[in-house]
mmCIF file of C-alpha atoms in Angstrom:
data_model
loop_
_atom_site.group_PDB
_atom_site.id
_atom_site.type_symbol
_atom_site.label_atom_id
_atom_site.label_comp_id
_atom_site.label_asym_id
_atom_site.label_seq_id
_atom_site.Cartn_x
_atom_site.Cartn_y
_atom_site.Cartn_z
ATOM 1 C CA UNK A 1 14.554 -5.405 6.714
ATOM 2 C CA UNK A 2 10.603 -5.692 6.354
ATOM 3 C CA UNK A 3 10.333 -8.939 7.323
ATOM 4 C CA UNK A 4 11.571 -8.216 11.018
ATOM 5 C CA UNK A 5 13.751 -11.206 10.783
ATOM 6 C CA UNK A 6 17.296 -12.105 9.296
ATOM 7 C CA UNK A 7 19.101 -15.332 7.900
ATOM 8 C CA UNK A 8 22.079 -16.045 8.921
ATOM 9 C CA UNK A 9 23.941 -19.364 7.508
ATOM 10 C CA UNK A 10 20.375 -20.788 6.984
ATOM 11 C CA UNK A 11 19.128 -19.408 10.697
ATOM 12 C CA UNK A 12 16.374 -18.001 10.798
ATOM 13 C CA UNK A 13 16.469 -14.529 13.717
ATOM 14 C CA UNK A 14 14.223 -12.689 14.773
ATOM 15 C CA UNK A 15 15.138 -9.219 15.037
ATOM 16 C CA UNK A 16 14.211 -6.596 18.276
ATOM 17 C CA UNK A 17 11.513 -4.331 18.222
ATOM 18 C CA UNK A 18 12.699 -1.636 17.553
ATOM 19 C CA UNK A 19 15.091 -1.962 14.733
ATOM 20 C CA UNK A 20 16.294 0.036 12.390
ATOM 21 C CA UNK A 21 19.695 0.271 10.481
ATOM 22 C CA UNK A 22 22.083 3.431 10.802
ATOM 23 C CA UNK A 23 24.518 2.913 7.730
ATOM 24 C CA UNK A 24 27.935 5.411 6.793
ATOM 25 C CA UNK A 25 28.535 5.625 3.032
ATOM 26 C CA UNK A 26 31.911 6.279 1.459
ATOM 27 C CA UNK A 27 31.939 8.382 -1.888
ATOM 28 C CA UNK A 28 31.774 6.065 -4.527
ATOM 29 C CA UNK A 29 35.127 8.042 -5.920
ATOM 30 C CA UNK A 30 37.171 6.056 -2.988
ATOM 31 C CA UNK A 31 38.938 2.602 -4.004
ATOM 32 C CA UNK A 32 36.973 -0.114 -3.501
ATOM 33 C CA UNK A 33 34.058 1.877 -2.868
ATOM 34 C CA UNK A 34 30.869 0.508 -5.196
ATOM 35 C CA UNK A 35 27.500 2.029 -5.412
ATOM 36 C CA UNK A 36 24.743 0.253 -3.586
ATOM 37 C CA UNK A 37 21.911 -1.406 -6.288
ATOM 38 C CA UNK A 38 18.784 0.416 -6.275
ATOM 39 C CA UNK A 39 16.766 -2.656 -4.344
ATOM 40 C CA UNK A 40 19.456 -1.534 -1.596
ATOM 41 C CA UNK A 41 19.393 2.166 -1.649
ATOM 42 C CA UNK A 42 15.115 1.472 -1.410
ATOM 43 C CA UNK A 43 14.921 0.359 1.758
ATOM 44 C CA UNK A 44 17.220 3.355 3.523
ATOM 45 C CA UNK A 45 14.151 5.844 5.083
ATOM 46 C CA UNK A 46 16.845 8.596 3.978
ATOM 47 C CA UNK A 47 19.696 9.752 3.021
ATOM 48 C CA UNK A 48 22.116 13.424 4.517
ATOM 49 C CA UNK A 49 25.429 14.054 4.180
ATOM 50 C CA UNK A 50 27.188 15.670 7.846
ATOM 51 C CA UNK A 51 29.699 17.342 5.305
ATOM 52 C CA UNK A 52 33.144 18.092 7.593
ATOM 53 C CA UNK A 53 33.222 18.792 11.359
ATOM 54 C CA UNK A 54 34.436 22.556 12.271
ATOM 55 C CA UNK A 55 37.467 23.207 13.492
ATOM 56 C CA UNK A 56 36.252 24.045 16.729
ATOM 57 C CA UNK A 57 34.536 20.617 16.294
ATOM 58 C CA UNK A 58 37.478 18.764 15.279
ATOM 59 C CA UNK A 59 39.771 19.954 18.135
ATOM 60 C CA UNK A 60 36.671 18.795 20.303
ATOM 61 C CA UNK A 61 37.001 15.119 18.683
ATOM 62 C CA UNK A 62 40.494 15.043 18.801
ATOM 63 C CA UNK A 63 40.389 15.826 22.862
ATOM 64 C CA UNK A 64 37.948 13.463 23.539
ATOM 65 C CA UNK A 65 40.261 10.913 21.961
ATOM 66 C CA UNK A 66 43.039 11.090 24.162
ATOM 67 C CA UNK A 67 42.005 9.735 27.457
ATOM 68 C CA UNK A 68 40.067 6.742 25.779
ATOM 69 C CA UNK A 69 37.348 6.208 22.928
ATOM 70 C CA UNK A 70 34.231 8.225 23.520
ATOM 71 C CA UNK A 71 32.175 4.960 23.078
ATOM 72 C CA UNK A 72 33.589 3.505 25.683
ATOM 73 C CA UNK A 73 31.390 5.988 27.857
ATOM 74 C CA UNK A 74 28.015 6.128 25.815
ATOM 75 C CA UNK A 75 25.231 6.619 27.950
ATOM 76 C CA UNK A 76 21.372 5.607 27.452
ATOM 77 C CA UNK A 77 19.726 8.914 26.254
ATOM 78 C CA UNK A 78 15.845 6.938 25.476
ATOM 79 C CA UNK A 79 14.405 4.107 27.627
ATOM 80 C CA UNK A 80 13.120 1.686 25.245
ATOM 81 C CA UNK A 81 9.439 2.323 26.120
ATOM 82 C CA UNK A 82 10.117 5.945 25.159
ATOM 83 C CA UNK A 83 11.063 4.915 21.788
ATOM 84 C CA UNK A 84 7.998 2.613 21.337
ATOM 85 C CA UNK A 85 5.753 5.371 22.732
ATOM 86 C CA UNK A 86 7.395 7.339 20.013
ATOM 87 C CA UNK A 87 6.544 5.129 17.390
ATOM 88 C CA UNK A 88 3.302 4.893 18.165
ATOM 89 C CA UNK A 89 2.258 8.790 18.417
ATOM 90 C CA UNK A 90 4.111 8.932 15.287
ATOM 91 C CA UNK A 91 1.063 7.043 13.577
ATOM 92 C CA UNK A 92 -1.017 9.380 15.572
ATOM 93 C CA UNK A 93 0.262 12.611 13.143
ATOM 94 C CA UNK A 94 -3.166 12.615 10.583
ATOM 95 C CA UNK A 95 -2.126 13.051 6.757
ATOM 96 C CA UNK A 96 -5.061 14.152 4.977
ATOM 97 C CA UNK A 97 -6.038 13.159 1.751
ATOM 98 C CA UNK A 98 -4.644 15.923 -0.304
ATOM 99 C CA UNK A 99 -1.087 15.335 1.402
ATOM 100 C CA UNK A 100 -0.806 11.916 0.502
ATOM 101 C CA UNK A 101 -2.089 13.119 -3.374
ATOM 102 C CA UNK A 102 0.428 15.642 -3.602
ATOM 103 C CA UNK A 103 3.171 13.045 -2.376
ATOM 104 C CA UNK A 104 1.854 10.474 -4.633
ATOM 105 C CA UNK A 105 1.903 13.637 -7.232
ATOM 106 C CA UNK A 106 5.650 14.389 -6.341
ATOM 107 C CA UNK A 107 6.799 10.544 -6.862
ATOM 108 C CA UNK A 108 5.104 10.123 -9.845
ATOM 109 C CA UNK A 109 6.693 13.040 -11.110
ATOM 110 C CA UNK A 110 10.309 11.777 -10.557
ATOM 111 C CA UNK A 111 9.586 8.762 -12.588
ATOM 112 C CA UNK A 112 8.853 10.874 -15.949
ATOM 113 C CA UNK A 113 11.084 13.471 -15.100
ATOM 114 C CA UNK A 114 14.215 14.323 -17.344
ATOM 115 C CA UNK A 115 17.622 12.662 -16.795
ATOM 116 C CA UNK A 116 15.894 9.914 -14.731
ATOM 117 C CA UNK A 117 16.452 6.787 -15.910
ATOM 118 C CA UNK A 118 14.736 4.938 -12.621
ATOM 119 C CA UNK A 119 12.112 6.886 -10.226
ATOM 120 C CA UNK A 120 11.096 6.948 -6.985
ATOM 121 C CA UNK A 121 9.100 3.681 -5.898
ATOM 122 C CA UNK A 122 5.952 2.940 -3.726
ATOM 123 C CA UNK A 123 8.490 2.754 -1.280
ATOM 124 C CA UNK A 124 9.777 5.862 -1.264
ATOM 125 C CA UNK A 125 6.695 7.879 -1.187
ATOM 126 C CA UNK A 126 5.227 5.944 2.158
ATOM 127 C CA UNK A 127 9.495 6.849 3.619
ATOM 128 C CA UNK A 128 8.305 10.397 2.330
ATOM 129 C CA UNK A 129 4.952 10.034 4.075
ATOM 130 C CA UNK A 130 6.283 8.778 7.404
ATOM 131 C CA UNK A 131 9.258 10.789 7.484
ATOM 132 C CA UNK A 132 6.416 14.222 7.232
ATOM 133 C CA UNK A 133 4.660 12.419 9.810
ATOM 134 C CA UNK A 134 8.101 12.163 12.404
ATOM 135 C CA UNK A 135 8.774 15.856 11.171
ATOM 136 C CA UNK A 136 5.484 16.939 12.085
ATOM 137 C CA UNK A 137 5.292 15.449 15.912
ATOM 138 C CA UNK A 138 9.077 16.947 16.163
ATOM 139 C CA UNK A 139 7.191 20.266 15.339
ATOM 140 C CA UNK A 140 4.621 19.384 17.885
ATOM 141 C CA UNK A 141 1.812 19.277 15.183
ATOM 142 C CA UNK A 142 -1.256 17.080 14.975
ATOM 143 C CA UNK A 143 -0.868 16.621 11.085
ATOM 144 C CA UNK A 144 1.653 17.014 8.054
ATOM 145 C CA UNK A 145 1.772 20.153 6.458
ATOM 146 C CA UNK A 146 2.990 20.407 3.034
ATOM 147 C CA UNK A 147 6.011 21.805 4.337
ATOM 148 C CA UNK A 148 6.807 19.280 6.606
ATOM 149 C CA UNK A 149 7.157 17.168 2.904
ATOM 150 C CA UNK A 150 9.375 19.724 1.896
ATOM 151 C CA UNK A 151 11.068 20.039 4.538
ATOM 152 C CA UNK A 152 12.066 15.643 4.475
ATOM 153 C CA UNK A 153 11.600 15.598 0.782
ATOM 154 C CA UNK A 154 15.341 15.694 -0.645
ATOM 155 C CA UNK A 155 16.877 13.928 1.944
ATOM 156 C CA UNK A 156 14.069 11.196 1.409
ATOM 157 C CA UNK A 157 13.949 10.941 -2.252
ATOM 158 C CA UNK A 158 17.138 12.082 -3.820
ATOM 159 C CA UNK A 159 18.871 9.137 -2.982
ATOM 160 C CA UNK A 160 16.165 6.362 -4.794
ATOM 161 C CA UNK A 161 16.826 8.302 -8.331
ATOM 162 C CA UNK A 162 18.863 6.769 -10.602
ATOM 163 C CA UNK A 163 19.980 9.484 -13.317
ATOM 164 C CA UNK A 164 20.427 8.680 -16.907
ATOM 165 C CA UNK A 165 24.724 8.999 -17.792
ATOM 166 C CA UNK A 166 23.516 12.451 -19.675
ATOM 167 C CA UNK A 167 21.923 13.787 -16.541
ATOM 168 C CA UNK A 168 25.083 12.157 -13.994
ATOM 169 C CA UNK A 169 27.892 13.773 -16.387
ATOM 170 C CA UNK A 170 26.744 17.363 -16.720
ATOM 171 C CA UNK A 171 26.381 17.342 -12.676
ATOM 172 C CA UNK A 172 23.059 16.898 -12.341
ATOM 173 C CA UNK A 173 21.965 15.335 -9.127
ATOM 174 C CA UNK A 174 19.033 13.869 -7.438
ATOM 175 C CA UNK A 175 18.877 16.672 -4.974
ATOM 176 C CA UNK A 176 18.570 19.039 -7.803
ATOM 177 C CA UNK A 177 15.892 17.052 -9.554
ATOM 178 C CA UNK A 178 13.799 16.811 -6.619
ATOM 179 C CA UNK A 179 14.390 20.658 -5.747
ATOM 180 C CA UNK A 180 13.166 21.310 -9.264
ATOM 181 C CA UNK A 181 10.074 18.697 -9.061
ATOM 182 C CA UNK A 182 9.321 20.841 -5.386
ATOM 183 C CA UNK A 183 9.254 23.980 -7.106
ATOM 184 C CA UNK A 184 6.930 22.928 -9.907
ATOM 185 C CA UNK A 185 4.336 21.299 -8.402
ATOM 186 C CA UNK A 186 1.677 23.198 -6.642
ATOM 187 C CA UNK A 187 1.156 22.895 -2.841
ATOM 188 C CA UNK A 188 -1.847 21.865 -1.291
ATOM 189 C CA UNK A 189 -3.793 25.187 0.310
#
């Protein structure tokens, strides 16, 4: 995904700027269903769950199915230059030095931690960096706070841990380990 290019059958593509990947993930519990290796799982920005729709929802969903697929209607909501601009300002959002220390603090953290057998890489703590950054020009601020990292911080790191089979089978998860790693590591002032 980094290179900005794919191979197909020895063909070499270049891919369009922007790109990015939107993936669905099926609980590993369904047949058929295997988990991703962790080279994979490093390269998704971040990981949430939607849970279930509402009822309210669901009736919504099922009405919007009758006449035709809702697709079949999709509308542009961003003009591609939007998007671009977007990116851009986005490298605008100034993380000072002590952010970037306690996010390098927080990752580091997850690689000693209890029940983890494999860490958060490199990787993940410049996701966790540039997902603050995106956070903070949502919340129409000039630089990341340290909650704008707590506010990404599970949904960015949980999914890179790989627990230990101790950790997995007394229902541990990643979300709780990074919760945990949150609450005991001191926020910049």
């Amino acid at each position: 995904m980094a290179e900005q290019q794919v191979s197909v059958e020895g063909q070499v593509r270049p891919l369009p700027t922007p790109f990015f990947v939107v993936a669905t993930q099926n609980p590993v519990l369904f047949h058929g269903v295997y988990p991703l290796p962790e080279a994979q799982l490093d390269r998704f920005a971040l990981c949430c769950s939607l849970g279930y729709s509402s009822e309210e929802m669901e009736m919504a969903i099922l009405s919007d199915q009758i006449a035709g697929h809702p697709l079949d209607n999709i509308q542009t909501c961003i003009q591609l230059q939007d998007a671009l601009f977007i990116q851009e300002t986005v490298r605008l959002i100034r993380v000072s030095d002590e952010i970037k220390r306690y996010i390098v603090t927080l990752t580091a953290k997850t690689r000693k931690w209890p029940g983890v057998r494999l860490g958060v890489s490199s990787r993940g703590a410049i996701a966790l960096m540039k997902m603050s950054q995106s956070l903070a020009l949502l919340d129409n601020q000039p630089f990341v706070s340290p909650e704008s990292v707590h506010e990404v911080a599970v949904n960015v790191l949980a999914h890179r841990l790989m627990l230990d089979d101790d950790a997995r089978f007394s229902g541990i998860t990643g979300a709780k380990i990074i919760a945990d790693i949150l609450a005991d590591t001191p926020v910049p002032a």
